[in-house]
Each structure stands twice: as structure tokens, then as C-alpha cells.
Short mmCIF file of C-alpha atoms in Angstrom, two decimals:
data_model
loop_
_atom_site.label_atom_id
_atom_site.label_comp_id
_atom_site.label_asym_id
_atom_site.label_seq_id
_atom_site.Cartn_x
_atom_site.Cartn_y
_atom_site.Cartn_z
CA LYS A 29 -220.16 47.51 -59.23
CA ALA A 30 -217.32 46.60 -56.91
CA GLY A 31 -218.16 45.93 -53.29
CA VAL A 32 -216.66 47.35 -50.15
CA THR A 33 -212.98 46.58 -49.87
CA GLN A 34 -210.85 46.56 -46.77
CA THR A 35 -207.11 46.38 -46.40
CA PRO A 36 -205.24 44.65 -45.03
CA ARG A 37 -207.26 41.49 -44.50
CA TYR A 38 -205.06 40.21 -41.70
CA LEU A 39 -202.72 41.97 -39.34
CA ILE A 40 -200.56 40.99 -36.39
CA LYS A 41 -199.31 43.66 -34.03
CA THR A 42 -197.85 43.79 -30.54
CA ARG A 43 -199.13 45.68 -27.53
CA GLY A 44 -198.37 49.38 -27.58
CA GLN A 45 -198.14 49.62 -31.34
CA GLN A 46 -200.59 51.47 -33.50
CA VAL A 47 -202.46 50.32 -36.57
CA THR A 48 -204.28 51.91 -39.49
CA LEU A 49 -207.01 50.09 -41.38
CA SER A 50 -208.42 51.18 -44.69
CA CYS A 51 -211.88 50.93 -46.23
CA SER A 52 -213.04 51.78 -49.72
CA PRO A 53 -216.83 52.05 -49.96
CA ILE A 54 -218.99 51.16 -52.90
CA SER A 55 -218.74 53.81 -55.58
CA GLY A 56 -221.28 56.55 -54.93
CA HIS A 57 -221.75 55.69 -51.27
CA ARG A 58 -221.01 58.56 -48.95
CA SER A 59 -221.51 57.02 -45.53
CA VAL A 60 -218.90 54.73 -44.01
CA SER A 61 -219.31 53.02 -40.66
CA TRP A 62 -216.82 50.98 -38.67
CA TYR A 63 -217.60 48.09 -36.36
CA GLN A 64 -215.61 45.88 -34.03
CA GLN A 65 -216.61 42.27 -33.70
CA THR A 66 -215.37 39.97 -30.97
CA PRO A 67 -216.75 36.62 -29.83
CA GLY A 68 -217.71 38.01 -26.46
CA GLN A 69 -219.18 41.38 -27.42
CA GLY A 70 -220.66 40.75 -30.83
CA LEU A 71 -220.81 43.51 -33.42
CA GLN A 72 -220.22 46.91 -31.85
CA PHE A 73 -220.47 50.26 -33.58
CA LEU A 74 -217.31 52.35 -33.54
CA PHE A 75 -218.12 55.44 -35.61
CA GLU A 76 -219.67 56.67 -38.81
CA TYR A 77 -218.42 59.18 -41.33
CA PHE A 78 -220.36 61.12 -43.91
CA SER A 79 -218.86 63.70 -46.24
CA GLU A 80 -215.55 63.66 -44.37
CA THR A 81 -217.24 64.39 -41.03
CA GLN A 82 -217.70 62.05 -38.12
CA ARG A 83 -221.43 61.97 -37.61
CA ASN A 84 -221.78 59.40 -34.85
CA LYS A 85 -219.54 57.65 -32.41
CA GLY A 86 -219.92 54.55 -30.32
CA ASN A 87 -218.65 53.91 -26.81
CA PHE A 88 -214.98 53.31 -27.50
CA PRO A 89 -211.95 55.03 -25.97
CA GLY A 90 -210.12 57.83 -27.71
CA ARG A 91 -207.45 55.39 -28.87
CA PHE A 92 -209.87 54.55 -31.66
CA SER A 93 -210.10 57.25 -34.28
CA GLY A 94 -210.94 57.57 -37.90
CA ARG A 95 -211.24 59.85 -40.82
CA GLN A 96 -212.82 60.02 -44.23
CA PHE A 97 -211.36 61.45 -47.39
CA SER A 98 -213.04 63.43 -50.15
CA ASN A 99 -213.42 60.28 -52.24
CA SER A 100 -215.33 58.68 -49.31
CA ARG A 101 -212.52 56.25 -48.52
CA SER A 102 -212.05 55.91 -44.81
CA GLU A 103 -209.29 54.95 -42.43
CA MET A 104 -209.48 53.78 -38.86
CA ASN A 105 -206.58 54.12 -36.47
CA VAL A 106 -206.01 52.40 -33.16
CA SER A 107 -203.16 53.66 -31.03
CA THR A 108 -201.44 52.00 -28.09
CA LEU A 109 -202.85 48.61 -28.93
CA GLU A 110 -204.08 46.34 -26.16
CA LEU A 111 -204.65 42.60 -26.20
CA GLY A 112 -208.38 43.22 -26.05
CA ASP A 113 -208.27 45.05 -29.36
CA SER A 114 -207.87 41.73 -31.15
CA ALA A 115 -211.00 41.50 -33.25
CA LEU A 116 -212.54 41.53 -36.69
CA TYR A 117 -212.93 45.13 -37.81
CA LEU A 118 -215.70 45.63 -40.30
CA CYS A 119 -216.43 48.55 -42.53
CA ALA A 120 -219.84 49.20 -44.05
CA SER A 121 -220.95 51.70 -46.61
CA SER A 122 -224.37 53.05 -47.42
CA LEU A 123 -225.70 55.41 -49.96
CA ALA A 124 -226.66 58.50 -48.08
CA SER A 125 -228.01 58.83 -44.61
CA GLY A 126 -226.26 55.83 -43.16
CA SER A 127 -229.15 55.46 -40.79
CA SER A 128 -229.99 52.20 -39.13
CA GLY A 129 -232.84 51.77 -41.59
CA GLU A 130 -230.69 52.12 -44.66
CA THR A 131 -229.13 49.02 -46.18
CA GLN A 132 -225.50 48.73 -45.29
CA TYR A 133 -222.98 46.88 -47.39
CA PHE A 134 -220.18 45.29 -45.46
CA GLY A 135 -216.63 44.58 -46.44
CA PRO A 136 -214.83 41.31 -45.67
CA GLY A 137 -213.22 42.82 -42.59
CA THR A 138 -209.70 43.11 -41.24
CA ARG A 139 -208.74 40.54 -38.66
CA LEU A 140 -206.37 42.11 -36.15
CA LEU A 141 -204.39 40.04 -33.69
CA VAL A 142 -202.57 41.83 -30.90
CA LEU A 143 -199.83 39.84 -29.21
CA LEU B 23 -233.21 53.24 -31.71
CA ALA B 24 -235.76 50.54 -31.17
CA LYS B 25 -234.36 47.67 -29.14
CA THR B 26 -234.70 44.22 -30.67
CA THR B 27 -234.89 40.81 -29.05
CA GLN B 28 -234.15 37.56 -30.87
CA PRO B 29 -233.57 33.96 -29.78
CA ILE B 30 -229.89 33.30 -29.21
CA SER B 31 -229.82 30.10 -31.21
CA MET B 32 -231.94 27.74 -33.29
CA ASP B 33 -231.40 24.37 -34.91
CA SER B 34 -233.18 22.99 -37.93
CA TYR B 35 -232.87 20.09 -40.35
CA GLU B 36 -232.07 20.49 -44.00
CA GLY B 37 -235.07 21.00 -46.24
CA GLN B 38 -237.27 22.48 -43.54
CA GLU B 39 -238.65 25.99 -43.36
CA VAL B 40 -237.08 28.09 -40.62
CA ASN B 41 -238.79 31.03 -38.96
CA ILE B 42 -236.82 33.44 -36.79
CA THR B 43 -238.82 35.97 -34.84
CA CYS B 44 -237.61 39.35 -33.68
CA SER B 45 -239.40 41.49 -31.10
CA HIS B 46 -239.27 45.27 -31.37
CA ASN B 47 -241.95 46.59 -29.08
CA ASN B 48 -240.98 50.26 -29.33
CA ILE B 49 -240.63 50.47 -33.08
CA ALA B 50 -241.24 54.00 -34.37
CA THR B 51 -243.62 55.02 -37.13
CA ASN B 52 -240.87 55.62 -39.67
CA ASP B 53 -238.77 52.59 -38.80
CA TYR B 54 -238.15 49.80 -41.24
CA ILE B 55 -237.10 46.27 -40.30
CA THR B 56 -233.95 44.87 -41.85
CA TRP B 57 -232.39 41.44 -41.56
CA TYR B 58 -228.75 40.56 -42.14
CA GLN B 59 -226.94 37.24 -42.41
CA GLN B 60 -223.37 36.72 -41.28
CA PHE B 61 -221.06 33.80 -41.93
CA PRO B 62 -217.96 33.30 -39.77
CA SER B 63 -215.15 35.74 -40.51
CA GLN B 64 -217.23 37.66 -43.02
CA GLY B 65 -219.16 40.89 -42.90
CA PRO B 66 -222.95 40.79 -42.50
CA ARG B 67 -224.94 40.57 -45.72
CA PHE B 68 -228.30 42.22 -46.31
CA ILE B 69 -231.13 39.70 -46.68
CA ILE B 70 -234.41 41.56 -46.68
CA GLN B 71 -236.12 44.72 -45.53
CA GLY B 72 -239.76 45.58 -44.92
CA TYR B 73 -242.15 48.01 -43.35
CA LYS B 74 -245.42 46.11 -42.97
CA THR B 75 -247.31 42.98 -44.06
CA LYS B 76 -245.16 40.67 -46.14
CA VAL B 77 -242.08 41.07 -48.26
CA THR B 78 -240.57 38.28 -50.33
CA ASN B 79 -237.39 38.06 -52.35
CA GLU B 80 -235.38 35.24 -53.87
CA VAL B 81 -233.89 34.12 -50.57
CA ALA B 82 -236.40 34.87 -47.80
CA SER B 83 -239.75 36.23 -46.72
CA LEU B 84 -240.41 38.77 -44.02
CA PHE B 85 -243.71 38.76 -42.18
CA ILE B 86 -244.72 41.83 -40.20
CA PRO B 87 -248.01 41.90 -38.27
CA ALA B 88 -250.24 44.94 -38.22
CA ASP B 89 -248.91 46.26 -34.90
CA ARG B 90 -245.30 45.92 -36.20
CA LYS B 91 -244.06 45.00 -32.73
CA SER B 92 -242.43 41.88 -34.10
CA SER B 93 -241.28 40.43 -37.37
CA THR B 94 -240.50 36.95 -38.63
CA LEU B 95 -237.79 36.04 -41.10
CA SER B 96 -238.75 32.92 -43.00
CA LEU B 97 -236.15 30.84 -44.83
CA PRO B 98 -237.71 28.22 -47.10
CA ARG B 99 -236.14 24.77 -47.44
CA VAL B 100 -232.89 25.54 -45.65
CA SER B 101 -229.61 23.91 -46.57
CA LEU B 102 -226.35 23.49 -44.71
CA SER B 103 -225.10 26.73 -46.27
CA ASP B 104 -227.77 28.67 -44.38
CA THR B 105 -225.89 28.03 -41.13
CA ALA B 106 -225.05 31.55 -39.99
CA VAL B 107 -225.94 34.28 -37.54
CA TYR B 108 -229.02 36.32 -38.40
CA TYR B 109 -229.47 39.87 -37.15
CA CYS B 110 -232.64 41.93 -36.96
CA LEU B 111 -232.42 45.72 -36.99
CA VAL B 112 -235.01 48.45 -36.96
CA GLY B 113 -234.46 52.04 -38.04
CA ASP B 114 -235.61 54.97 -40.08
CA PRO B 115 -234.00 54.96 -43.53
CA SER B 116 -234.86 58.60 -43.98
CA SER B 117 -233.09 59.73 -40.84
CA ASN B 118 -230.30 62.20 -41.37
CA PHE B 119 -228.65 61.37 -38.10
CA GLY B 120 -226.71 58.43 -39.40
CA ASN B 121 -225.98 55.34 -37.40
CA GLU B 122 -226.76 56.52 -33.89
CA LYS B 123 -224.67 54.09 -31.90
CA LEU B 124 -226.02 51.29 -33.99
CA THR B 125 -225.72 47.85 -32.51
CA PHE B 126 -226.47 44.56 -34.13
CA GLY B 127 -226.99 42.77 -30.85
CA THR B 128 -226.11 39.10 -30.52
CA GLY B 129 -228.33 37.89 -33.35
CA THR B 130 -229.67 34.37 -33.75
CA ARG B 131 -227.20 31.60 -34.45
CA LEU B 132 -228.93 29.21 -36.84
CA THR B 133 -227.46 25.74 -37.23
CA ILE B 134 -228.70 23.50 -40.00
CA ILE B 135 -228.38 19.80 -39.28
CA PRO B 136 -227.88 17.31 -42.12
#
């Protein structure tokens, strides 16, 4: 069974631009979560989608948004990029509830650099 | 979500057994304990999960005392490739509320010395 895939793997943008990241979960998994990881803040939860609905959201500004499609694939969008948005963005999928007790399977991440 | 506390870093020599302890004083009845491993520039990888007593798989053991207020991840005979950050999480796998502002915390940075 293929793992979680994320595209692109690397991205360079300039301040003010917007970016869209894509995540394909493991086949059969319905929950997709997004995380931002920076050296200073560690792994921080962005939001979680289940059956095309955002179920939970972390403490990030409205510039960060996402969506999930009927095939469970998910996209994350960041508008008006800031230097501080440079980070590794990770996507994780889980089978059903997506709860903190359920095993999550992470993708390789997308490394975003904002110049 | 139950808050977890882990040491920030640990060092160990190759071939030794490493034990990383996580405190979770307010763990709930339905919560399970899960450990992840993360290498630089990669996503975290599931290592082991348990509810009580001891769980063992091909890579690690997880010891959970009766009061479940802490847990210890045990890595037998570590090698250089075990150098990574290890995260401890607690949560209810049956919850229908999804990842309620889930945070992995800072984890424990384990460095294996040759």
C-alpha cells in the first residue's frame, strides 16, 4: 500500500505570494491533518479534515486554509506569504477518527522557503 | 488533551539500551500512549502504542506503570541510525473529535555516540 505523498517536495516563494500544497493520504484513510514544523516552534497542528469537512483547527491566522476532496486528497493554501512561513509542512493521514490516539502516517513533507 | 513532558535531549553510546520517559499526569481513562520517531527533514514515524503494562514490537518496548501517569520507551542496543527526535503523545483513539489542536511538543532529541 502506498504511503502518504506530498507535492511538491520543495518550494521557493517570495513574500506576498501564495502557495498551494497537496497531500494524498493512504488509500482508505479519511482523515488528513496538516502540521507546520519550524526549528523554533516544533511541530504545530494546522488543521484536520475528515470527509471533506474541516473538523479541527489550530492557532494559525486565516491566511492558512485548506480543503479536502471527495477522494480524501487534501490541499493547503497559504496566502500573502511572510518570511516566517518558511517551514516544513507535513501532512498525516489516519484511518477514521483522526484522534490523537489513532496512529497517524506522515508524508515526507513540503519544505517551503519564503524569500 | 493530556499534556506530556519529556526530557529535551539525551545522549547514549552505540549498543546500549536507551530509555526515554514521558510524564502524562492527567491521562484520561480512554487515552492510549503513542510514540513517534522523526529524522531530520522527514515526517514522524509511528514506533509503538500501548494502553497499560508492557508492549513490545520489533523495534521498541513500551512500559506503562499501573497508574499510567508516565510511560517509558525502551530502545534496545541502539545504533547511530537511532539518532532522531522522539515524541510521546496521549489520546483516545475512539474519539470522534479528531485531532483537537494536537501538538507534538518538543520531543526528546536522542543522539547516539559512536
